[in-house]
PDB file of C-alpha atoms in Angstrom:
ATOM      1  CA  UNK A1364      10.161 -16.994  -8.270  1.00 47.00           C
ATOM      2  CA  UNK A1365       7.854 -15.194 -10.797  1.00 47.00           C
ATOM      3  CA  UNK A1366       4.402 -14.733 -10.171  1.00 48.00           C
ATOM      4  CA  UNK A1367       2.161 -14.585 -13.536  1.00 47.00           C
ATOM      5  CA  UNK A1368       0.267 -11.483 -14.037  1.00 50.00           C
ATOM      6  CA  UNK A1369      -3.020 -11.625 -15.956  1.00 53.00           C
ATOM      7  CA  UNK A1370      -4.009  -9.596 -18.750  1.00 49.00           C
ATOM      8  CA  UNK A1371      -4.532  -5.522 -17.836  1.00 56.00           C
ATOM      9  CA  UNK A1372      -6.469  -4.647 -20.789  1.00 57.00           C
ATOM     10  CA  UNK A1373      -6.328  -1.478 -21.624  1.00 66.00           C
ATOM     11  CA  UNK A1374      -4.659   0.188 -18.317  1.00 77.00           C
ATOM     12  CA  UNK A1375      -1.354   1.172 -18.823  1.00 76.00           C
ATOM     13  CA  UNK A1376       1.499   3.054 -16.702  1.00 85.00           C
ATOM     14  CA  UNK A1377       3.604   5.916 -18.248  1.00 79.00           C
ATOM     15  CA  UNK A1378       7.156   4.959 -19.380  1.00 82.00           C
ATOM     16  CA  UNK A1379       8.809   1.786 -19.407  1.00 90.00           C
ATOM     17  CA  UNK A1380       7.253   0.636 -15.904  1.00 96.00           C
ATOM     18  CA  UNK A1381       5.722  -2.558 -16.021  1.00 97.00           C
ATOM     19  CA  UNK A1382       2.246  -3.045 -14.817  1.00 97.00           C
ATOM     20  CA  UNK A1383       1.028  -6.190 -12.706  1.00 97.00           C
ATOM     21  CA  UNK A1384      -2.374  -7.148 -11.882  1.00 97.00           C
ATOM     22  CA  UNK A1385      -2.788 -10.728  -9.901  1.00 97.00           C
ATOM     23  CA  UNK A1386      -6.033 -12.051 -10.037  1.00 94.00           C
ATOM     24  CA  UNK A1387      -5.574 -15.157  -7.559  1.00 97.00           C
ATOM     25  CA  UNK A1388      -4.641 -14.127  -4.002  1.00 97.00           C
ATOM     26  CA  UNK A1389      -0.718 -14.138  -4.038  1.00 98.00           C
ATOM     27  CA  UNK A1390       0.918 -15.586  -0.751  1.00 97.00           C
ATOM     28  CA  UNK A1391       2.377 -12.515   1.547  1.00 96.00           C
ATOM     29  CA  UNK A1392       5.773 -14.751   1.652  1.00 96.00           C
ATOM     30  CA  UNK A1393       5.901 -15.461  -2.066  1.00 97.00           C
ATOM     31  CA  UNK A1394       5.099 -11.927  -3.085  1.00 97.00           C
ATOM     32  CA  UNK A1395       7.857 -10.961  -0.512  1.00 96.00           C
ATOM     33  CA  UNK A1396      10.713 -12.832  -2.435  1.00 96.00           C
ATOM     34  CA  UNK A1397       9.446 -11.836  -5.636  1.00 97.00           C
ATOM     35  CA  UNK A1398       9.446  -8.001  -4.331  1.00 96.00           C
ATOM     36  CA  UNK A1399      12.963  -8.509  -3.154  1.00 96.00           C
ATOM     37  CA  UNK A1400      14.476  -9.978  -6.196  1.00 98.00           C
ATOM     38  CA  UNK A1401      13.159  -7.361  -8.382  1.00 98.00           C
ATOM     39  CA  UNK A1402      13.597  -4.735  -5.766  1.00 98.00           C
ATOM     40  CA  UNK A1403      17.917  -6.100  -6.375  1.00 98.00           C
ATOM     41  CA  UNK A1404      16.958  -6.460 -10.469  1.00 98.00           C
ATOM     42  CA  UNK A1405      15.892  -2.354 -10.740  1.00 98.00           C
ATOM     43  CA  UNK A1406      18.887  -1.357  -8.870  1.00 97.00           C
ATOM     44  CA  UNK A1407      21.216  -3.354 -11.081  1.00 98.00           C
ATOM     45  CA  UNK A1408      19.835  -2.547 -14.037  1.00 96.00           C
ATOM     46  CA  UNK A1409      19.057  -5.652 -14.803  1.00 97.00           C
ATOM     47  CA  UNK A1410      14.743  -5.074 -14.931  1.00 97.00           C
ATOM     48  CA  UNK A1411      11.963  -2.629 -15.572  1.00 96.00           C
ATOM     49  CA  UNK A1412      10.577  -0.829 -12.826  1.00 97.00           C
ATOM     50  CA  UNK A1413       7.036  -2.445 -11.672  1.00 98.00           C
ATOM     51  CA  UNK A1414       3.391  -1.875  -9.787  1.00 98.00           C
ATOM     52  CA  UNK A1415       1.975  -4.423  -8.706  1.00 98.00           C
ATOM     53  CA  UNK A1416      -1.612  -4.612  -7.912  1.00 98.00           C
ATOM     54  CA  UNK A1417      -2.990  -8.071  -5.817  1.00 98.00           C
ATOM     55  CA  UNK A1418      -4.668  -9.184  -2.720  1.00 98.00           C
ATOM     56  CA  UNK A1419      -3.497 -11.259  -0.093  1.00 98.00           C
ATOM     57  CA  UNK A1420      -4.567 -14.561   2.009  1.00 97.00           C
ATOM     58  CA  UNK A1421      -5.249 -13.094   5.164  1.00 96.00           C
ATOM     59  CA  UNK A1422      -1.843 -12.264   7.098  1.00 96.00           C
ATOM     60  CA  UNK A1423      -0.514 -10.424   9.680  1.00 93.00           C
ATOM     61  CA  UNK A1424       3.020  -8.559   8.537  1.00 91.00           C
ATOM     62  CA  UNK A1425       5.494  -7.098  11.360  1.00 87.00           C
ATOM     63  CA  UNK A1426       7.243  -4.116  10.297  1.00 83.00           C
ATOM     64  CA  UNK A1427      10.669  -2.852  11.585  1.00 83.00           C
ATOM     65  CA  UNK A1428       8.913  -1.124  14.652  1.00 81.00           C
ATOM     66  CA  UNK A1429       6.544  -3.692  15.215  1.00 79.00           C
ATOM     67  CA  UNK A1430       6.040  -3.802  19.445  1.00 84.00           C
ATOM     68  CA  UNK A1431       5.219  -8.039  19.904  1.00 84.00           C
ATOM     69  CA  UNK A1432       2.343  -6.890  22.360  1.00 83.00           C
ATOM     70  CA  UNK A1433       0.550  -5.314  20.189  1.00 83.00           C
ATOM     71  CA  UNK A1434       0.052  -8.477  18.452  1.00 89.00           C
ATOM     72  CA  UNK A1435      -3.357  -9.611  20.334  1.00 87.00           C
ATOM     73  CA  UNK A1436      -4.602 -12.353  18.670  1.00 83.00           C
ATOM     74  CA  UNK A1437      -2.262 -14.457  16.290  1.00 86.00           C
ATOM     75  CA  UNK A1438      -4.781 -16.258  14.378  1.00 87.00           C
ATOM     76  CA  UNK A1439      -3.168 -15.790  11.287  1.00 92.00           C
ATOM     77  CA  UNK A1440       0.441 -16.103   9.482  1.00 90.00           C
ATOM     78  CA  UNK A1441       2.969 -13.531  10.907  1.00 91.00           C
ATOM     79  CA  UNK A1442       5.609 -12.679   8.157  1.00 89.00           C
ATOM     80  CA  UNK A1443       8.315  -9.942   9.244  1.00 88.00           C
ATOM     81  CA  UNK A1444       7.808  -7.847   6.028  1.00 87.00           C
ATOM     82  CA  UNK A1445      11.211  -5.679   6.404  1.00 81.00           C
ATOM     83  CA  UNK A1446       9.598  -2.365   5.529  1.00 84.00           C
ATOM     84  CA  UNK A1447       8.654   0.357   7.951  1.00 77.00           C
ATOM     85  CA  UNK A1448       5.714   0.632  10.925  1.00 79.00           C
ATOM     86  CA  UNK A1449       4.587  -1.819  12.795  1.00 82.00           C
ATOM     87  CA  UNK A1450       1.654  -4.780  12.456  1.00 87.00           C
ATOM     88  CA  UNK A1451      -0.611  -4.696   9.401  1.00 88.00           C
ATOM     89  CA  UNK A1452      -3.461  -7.015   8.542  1.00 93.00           C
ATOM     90  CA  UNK A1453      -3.800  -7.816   4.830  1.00 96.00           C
ATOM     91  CA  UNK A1454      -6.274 -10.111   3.244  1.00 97.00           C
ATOM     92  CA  UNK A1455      -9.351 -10.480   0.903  1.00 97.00           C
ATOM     93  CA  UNK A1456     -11.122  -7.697  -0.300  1.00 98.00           C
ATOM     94  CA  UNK A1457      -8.338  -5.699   0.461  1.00 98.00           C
ATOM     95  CA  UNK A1458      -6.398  -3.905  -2.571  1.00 98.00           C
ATOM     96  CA  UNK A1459      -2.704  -3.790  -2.050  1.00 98.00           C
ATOM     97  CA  UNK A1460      -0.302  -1.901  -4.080  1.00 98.00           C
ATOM     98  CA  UNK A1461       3.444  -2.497  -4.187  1.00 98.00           C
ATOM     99  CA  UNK A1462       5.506   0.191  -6.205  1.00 98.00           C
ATOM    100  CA  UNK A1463       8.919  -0.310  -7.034  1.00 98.00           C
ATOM    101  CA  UNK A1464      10.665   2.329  -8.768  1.00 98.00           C
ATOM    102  CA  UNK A1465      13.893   3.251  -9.172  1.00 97.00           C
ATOM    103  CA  UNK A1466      14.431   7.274  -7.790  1.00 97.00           C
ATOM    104  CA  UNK A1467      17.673   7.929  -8.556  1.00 96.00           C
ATOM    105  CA  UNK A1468      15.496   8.744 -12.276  1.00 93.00           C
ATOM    106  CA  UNK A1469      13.775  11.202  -9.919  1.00 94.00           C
ATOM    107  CA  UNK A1470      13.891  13.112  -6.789  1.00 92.00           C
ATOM    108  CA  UNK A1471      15.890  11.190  -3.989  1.00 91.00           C
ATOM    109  CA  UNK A1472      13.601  12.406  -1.451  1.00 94.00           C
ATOM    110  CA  UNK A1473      12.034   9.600   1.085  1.00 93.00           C
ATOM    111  CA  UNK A1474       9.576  11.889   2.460  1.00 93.00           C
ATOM    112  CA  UNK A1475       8.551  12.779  -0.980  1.00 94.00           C
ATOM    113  CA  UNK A1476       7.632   9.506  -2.007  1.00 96.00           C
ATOM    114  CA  UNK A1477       5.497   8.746   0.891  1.00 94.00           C
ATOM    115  CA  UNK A1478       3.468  11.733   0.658  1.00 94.00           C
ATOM    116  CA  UNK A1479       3.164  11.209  -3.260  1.00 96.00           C
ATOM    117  CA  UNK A1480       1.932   7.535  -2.329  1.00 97.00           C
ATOM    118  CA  UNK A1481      -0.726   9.040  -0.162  1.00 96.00           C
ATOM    119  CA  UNK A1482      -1.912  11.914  -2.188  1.00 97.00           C
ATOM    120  CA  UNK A1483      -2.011   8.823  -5.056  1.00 98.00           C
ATOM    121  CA  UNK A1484      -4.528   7.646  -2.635  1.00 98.00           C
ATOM    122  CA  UNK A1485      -6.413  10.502  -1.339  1.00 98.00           C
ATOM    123  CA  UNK A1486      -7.166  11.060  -4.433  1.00 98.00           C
ATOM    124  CA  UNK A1487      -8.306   7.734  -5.697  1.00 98.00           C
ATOM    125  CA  UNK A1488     -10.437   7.580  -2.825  1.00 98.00           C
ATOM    126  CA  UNK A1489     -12.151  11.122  -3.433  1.00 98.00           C
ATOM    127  CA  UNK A1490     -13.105   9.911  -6.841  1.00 97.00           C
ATOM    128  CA  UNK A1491     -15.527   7.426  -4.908  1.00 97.00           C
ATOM    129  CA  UNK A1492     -16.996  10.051  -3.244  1.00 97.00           C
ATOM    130  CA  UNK A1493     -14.627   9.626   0.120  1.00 98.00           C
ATOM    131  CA  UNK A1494     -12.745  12.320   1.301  1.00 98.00           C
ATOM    132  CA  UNK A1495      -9.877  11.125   3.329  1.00 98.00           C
ATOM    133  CA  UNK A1496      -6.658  12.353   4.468  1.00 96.00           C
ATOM    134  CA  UNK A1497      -3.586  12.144   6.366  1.00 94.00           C
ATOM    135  CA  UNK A1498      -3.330  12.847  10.324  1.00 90.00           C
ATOM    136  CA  UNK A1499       0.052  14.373  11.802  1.00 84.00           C
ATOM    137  CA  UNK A1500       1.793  12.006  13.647  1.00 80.00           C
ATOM    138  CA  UNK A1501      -0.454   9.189  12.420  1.00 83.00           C
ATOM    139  CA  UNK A1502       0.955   6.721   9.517  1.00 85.00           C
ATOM    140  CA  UNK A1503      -1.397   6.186   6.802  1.00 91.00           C
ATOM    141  CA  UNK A1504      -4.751   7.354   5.264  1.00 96.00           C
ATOM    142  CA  UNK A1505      -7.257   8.292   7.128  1.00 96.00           C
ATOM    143  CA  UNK A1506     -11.208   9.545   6.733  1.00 97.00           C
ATOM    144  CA  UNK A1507     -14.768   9.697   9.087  1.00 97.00           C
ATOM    145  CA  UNK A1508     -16.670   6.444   9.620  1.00 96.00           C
ATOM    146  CA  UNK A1509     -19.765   5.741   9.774  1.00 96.00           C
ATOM    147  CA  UNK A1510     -20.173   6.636  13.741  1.00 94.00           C
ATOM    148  CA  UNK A1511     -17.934   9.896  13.022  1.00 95.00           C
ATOM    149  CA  UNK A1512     -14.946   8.734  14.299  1.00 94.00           C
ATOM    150  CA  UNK A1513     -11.727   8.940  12.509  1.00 94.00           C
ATOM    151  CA  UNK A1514     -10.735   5.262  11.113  1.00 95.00           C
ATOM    152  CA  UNK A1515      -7.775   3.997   8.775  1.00 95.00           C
ATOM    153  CA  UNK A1516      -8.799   3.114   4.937  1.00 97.00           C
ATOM    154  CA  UNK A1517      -5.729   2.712   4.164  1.00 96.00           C
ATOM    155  CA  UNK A1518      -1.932   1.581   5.237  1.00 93.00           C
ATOM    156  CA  UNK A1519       1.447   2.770   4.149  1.00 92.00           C
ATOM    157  CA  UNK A1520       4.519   0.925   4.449  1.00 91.00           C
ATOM    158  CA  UNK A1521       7.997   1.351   2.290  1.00 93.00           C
ATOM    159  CA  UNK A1522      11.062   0.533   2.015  1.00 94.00           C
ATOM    160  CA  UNK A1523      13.964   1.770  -0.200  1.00 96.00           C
ATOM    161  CA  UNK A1524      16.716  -0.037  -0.709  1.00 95.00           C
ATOM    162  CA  UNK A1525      19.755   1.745  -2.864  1.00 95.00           C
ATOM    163  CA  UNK A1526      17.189   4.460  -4.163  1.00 97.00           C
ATOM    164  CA  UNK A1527      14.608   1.812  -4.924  1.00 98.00           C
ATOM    165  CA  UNK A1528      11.159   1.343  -3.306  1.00 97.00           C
ATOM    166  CA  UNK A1529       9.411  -1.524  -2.621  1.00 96.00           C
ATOM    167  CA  UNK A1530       6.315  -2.272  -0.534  1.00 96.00           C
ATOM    168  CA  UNK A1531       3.838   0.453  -0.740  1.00 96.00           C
ATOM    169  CA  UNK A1532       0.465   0.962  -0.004  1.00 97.00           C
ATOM    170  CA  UNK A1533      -2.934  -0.974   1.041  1.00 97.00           C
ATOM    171  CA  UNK A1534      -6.334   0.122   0.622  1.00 98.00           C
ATOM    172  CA  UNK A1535      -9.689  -1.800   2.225  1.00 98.00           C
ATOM    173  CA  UNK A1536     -12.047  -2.268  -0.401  1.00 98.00           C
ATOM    174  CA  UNK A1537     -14.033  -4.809   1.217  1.00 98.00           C
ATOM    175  CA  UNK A1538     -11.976  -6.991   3.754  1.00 97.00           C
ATOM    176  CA  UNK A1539     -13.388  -8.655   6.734  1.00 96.00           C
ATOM    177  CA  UNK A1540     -12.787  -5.980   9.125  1.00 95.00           C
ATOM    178  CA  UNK A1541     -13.370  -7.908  12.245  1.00 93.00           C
ATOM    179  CA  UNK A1542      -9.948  -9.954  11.143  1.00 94.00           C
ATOM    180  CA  UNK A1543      -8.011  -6.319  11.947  1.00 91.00           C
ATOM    181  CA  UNK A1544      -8.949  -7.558  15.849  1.00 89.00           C
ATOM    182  CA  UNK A1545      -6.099  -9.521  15.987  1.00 88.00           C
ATOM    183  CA  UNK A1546      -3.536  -6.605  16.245  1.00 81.00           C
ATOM    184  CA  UNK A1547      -3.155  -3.148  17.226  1.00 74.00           C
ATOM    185  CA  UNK A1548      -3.194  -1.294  13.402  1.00 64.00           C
ATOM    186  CA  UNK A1549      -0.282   0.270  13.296  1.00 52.00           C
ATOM    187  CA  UNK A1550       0.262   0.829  16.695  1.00 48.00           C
ATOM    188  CA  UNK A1551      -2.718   2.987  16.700  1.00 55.00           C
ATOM    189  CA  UNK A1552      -4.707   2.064  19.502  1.00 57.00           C
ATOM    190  CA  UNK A1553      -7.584   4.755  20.061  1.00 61.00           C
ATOM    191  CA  UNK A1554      -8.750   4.529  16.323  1.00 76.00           C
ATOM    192  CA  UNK A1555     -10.514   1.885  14.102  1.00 88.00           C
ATOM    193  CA  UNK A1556     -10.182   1.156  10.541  1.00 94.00           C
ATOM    194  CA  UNK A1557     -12.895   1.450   8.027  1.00 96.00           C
ATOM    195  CA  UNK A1558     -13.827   0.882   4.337  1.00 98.00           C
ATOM    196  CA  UNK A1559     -15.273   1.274   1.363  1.00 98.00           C
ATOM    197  CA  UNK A1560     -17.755  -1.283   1.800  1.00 98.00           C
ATOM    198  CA  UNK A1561     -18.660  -0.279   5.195  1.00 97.00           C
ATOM    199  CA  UNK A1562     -18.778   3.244   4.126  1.00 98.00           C
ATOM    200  CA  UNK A1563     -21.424   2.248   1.776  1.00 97.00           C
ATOM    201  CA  UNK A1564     -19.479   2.025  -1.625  1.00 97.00           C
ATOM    202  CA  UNK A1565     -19.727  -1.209  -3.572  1.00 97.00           C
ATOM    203  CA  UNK A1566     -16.537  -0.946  -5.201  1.00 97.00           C
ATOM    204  CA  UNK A1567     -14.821  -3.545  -7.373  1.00 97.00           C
ATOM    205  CA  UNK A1568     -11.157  -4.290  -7.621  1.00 98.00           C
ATOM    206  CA  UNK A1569     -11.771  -3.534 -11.795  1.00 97.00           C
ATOM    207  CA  UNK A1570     -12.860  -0.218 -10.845  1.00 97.00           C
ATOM    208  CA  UNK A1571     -10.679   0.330  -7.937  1.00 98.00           C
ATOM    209  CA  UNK A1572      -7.811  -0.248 -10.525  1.00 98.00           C
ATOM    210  CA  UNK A1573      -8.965   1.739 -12.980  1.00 97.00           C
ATOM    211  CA  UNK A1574      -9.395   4.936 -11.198  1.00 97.00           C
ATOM    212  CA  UNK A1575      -6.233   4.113  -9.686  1.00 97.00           C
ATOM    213  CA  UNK A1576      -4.289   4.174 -12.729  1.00 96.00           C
ATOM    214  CA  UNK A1577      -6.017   7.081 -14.162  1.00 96.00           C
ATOM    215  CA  UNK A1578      -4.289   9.129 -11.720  1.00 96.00           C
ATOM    216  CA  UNK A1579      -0.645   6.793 -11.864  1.00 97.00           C
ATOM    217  CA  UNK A1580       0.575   9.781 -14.076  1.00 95.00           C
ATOM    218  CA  UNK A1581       0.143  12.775 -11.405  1.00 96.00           C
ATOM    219  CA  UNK A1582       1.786  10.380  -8.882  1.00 97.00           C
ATOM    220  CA  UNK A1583       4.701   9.692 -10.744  1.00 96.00           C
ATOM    221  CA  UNK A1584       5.101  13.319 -11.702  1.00 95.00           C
ATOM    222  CA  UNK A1585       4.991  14.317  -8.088  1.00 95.00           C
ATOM    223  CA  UNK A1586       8.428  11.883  -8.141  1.00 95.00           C
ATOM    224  CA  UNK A1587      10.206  14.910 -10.155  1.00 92.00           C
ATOM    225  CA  UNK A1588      10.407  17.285  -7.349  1.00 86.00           C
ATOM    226  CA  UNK A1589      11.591  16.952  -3.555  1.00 84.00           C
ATOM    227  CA  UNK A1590       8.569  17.235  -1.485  1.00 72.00           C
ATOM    228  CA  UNK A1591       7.170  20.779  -0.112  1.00 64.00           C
ATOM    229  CA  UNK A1592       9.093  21.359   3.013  1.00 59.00           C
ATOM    230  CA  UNK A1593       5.509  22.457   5.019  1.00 53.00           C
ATOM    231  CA  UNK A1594       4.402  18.700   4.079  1.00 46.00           C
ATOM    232  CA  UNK A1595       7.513  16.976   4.419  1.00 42.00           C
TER     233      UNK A1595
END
């Protein structure tokens, strides 16, 4: 199964990696099996590496360490998404990004990539005037809501199969955060999740992808080098 991109104008990725941008909500299951085939293609050599930028109908995803009590409410789909972590919502007005790429061209470091996919979106995020960051012991991206709590803006979730990624990250734009209420986030009991919106920054997925891609280049190049060991 293919699923058709639409036009990205003038945004563009640096090398021969393929940029995606869905405009209709893409079904978590379809996107899946398209993932997974291409995830197989890269590692044979048979395709270009790709990012992949789309929004889902609302789901609920299991990863590998997903604990079935923390699923509270199953009002939605439940997929078993094969990448790491536990439950994760995804649905509209949320911007998910799935990055395949093929690091055996780069630093074969696991650690490395995750912590280059969430400095990608630290820094996305800081260009909207949100500082976030990531919390020790706590997966994904993380900044101060409204009350002045810490919540999740965004989720990470990989998998590498063979040296090639595949999943990636998700960042709430403007979801319905209320739908989150079904699961426990990541396991993460004691702290909420948050947006954009919410945080009072009308934000479009145009400009969301823009920014994004304006800072594709320092995310890749973080790829060249094994990760820090004081941030591995």
């Amino acid at each position: 199964m293919t699923i058709p991109a639409t036009d990205t104008g003038e945004l563009t990725l640096p090398g021969d990696i393929e940029l995606r941008i869905s405009a209709a909500p893409v079904p978590y299951r379809e996107a899946l099996e398209e993932m997974t085939a291409r995830n197989a293609a890269i590692a044979a050599g048979e395709a270009r590496e790709l990012i992949w930028l789309l929004e889902h109908p609302p789901v609920y995803t299991a990863g590998t360490s997903a604990d079935s009590t923390e699923l509270l409410d199953p009002r939605f789909e439940v997929v078993e998404a094969g990448r790491g972590g536990r439950y994760t919502y995804h649905g509209p007005g949320q911007r998910v990004c799935y990055v395949l790429l093929d690091l055996r061209k780069r630093a074969r470091d696991a650690r490395g990539f995750v912590h280059a996919l969430e400095g990608w979106v630290i820094d996305t995020l800081r260009d909207f005037g949100v500082e976030s960051f990531r919390s020790e012991g706590r997966i994904g991206i993380w900044t101060t809501d409204i009350d002045g709590r810490e919540a999740k803006i965004g989720a990470i979730g990989v998998r590498i199969r063979k040296w090639v990624t595949m999943h990636g990250f998700a960042v709430n734009i403007r979801p319905d955060l209320s739908h989150f209420a079904g699961i426990v986030p990541c396991g993460i009991e004691e702290f909420g999740v948050t947006s954009l919106a919410r945080l009072g920054h009308d934000v479009g997925f145009p400009a969301w992808d823009d920014a994004l891609m304006a800072r594709a280049g320092s995310f890749l190049a973080a790829l060249e080098s094994p990760c820090p060991r004081e941030t591995a």
